[in-house]
PDB file of C-alpha atoms in Angstrom:
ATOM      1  CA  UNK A   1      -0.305 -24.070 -17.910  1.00  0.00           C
ATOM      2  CA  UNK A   2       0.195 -22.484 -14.784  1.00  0.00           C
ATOM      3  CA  UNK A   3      -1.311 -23.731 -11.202  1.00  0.00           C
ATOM      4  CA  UNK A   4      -1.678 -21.697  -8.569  1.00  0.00           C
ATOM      5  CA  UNK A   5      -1.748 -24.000  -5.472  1.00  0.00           C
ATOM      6  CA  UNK A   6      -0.505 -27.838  -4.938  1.00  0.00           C
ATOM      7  CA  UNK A   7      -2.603 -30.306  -6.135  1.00  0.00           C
ATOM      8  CA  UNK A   8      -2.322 -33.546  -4.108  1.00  0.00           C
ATOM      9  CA  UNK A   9      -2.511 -37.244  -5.830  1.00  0.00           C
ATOM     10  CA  UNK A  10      -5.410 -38.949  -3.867  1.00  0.00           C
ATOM     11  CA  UNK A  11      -4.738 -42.577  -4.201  1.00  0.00           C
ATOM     12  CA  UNK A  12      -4.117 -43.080  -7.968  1.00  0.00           C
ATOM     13  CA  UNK A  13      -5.751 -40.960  -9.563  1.00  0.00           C
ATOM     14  CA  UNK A  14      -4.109 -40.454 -13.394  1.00  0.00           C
ATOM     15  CA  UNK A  15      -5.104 -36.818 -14.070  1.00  0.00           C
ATOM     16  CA  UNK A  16      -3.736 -35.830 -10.530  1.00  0.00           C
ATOM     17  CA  UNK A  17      -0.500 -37.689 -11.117  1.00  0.00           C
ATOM     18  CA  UNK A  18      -0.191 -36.257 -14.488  1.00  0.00           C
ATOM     19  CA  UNK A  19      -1.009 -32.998 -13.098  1.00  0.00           C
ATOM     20  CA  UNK A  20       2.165 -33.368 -10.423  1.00  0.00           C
ATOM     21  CA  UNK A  21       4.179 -35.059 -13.136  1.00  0.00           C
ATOM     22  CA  UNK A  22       3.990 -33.612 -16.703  1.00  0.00           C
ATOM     23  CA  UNK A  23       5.769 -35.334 -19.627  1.00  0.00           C
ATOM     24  CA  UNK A  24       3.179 -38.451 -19.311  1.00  0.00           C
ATOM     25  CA  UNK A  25       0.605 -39.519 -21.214  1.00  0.00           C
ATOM     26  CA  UNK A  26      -2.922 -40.686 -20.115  1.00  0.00           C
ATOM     27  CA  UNK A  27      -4.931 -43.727 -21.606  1.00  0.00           C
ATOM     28  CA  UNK A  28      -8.720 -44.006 -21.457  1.00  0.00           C
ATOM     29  CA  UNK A  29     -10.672 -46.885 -21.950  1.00  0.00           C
ATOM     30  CA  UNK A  30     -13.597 -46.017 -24.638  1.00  0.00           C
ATOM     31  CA  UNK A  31     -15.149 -49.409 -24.827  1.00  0.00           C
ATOM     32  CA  UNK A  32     -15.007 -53.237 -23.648  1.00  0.00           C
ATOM     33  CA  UNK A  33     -16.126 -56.376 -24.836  1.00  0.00           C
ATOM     34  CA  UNK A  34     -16.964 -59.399 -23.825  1.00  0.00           C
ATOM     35  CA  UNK A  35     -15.529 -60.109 -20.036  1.00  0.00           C
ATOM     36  CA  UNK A  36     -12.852 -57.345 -19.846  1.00  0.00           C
ATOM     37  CA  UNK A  37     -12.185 -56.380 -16.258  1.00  0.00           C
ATOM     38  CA  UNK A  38     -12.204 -52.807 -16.618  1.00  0.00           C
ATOM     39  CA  UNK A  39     -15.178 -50.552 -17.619  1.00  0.00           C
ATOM     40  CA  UNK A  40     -15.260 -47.856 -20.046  1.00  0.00           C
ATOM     41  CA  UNK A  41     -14.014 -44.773 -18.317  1.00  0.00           C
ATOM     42  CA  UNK A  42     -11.123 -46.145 -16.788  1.00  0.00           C
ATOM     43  CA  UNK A  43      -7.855 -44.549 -17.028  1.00  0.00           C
ATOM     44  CA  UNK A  44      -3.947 -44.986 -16.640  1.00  0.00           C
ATOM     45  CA  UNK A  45      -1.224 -42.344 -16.880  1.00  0.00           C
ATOM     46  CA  UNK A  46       2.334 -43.370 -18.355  1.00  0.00           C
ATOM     47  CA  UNK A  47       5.358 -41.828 -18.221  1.00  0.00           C
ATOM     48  CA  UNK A  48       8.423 -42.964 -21.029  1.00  0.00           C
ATOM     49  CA  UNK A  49      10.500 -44.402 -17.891  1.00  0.00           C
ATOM     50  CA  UNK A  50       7.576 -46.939 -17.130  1.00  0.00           C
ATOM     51  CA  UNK A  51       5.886 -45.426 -14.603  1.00  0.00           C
ATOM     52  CA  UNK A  52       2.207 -45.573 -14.248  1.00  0.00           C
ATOM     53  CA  UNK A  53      -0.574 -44.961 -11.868  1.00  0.00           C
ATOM     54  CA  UNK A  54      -4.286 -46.567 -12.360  1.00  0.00           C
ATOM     55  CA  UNK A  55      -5.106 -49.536 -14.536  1.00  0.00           C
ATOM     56  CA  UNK A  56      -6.499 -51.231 -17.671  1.00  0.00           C
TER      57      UNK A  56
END
């Protein structure tokens, strides 16, 4: 995949930060029961040295 220009991380957003960091992988939240704190739709990206950005 090739980009032409920068793409800047705005806050934590986990598709921008994967975008600036490959090698990571990005969870999504499909559903939630009962009194979860996140909604459906949320995301986190994760990297294999522990890093993440956004939560679940």
């Amino acid at each position: 995949m090739s980009i032409s220009s920068p793409i800047a991380a705005v806050g934590d957003c986990p598709i921008k930060s994967l975008l600036r960091r490959p090698g990571g992988s990005l969870a999504l939240l499909i559903a939630a029961e009962g009194g979860f704190p996140r909604r459906p739709g949320a995301m986190m990206a994760l990297w294999p040295d522990g890093a993440r950005v956004g939560r679940l």
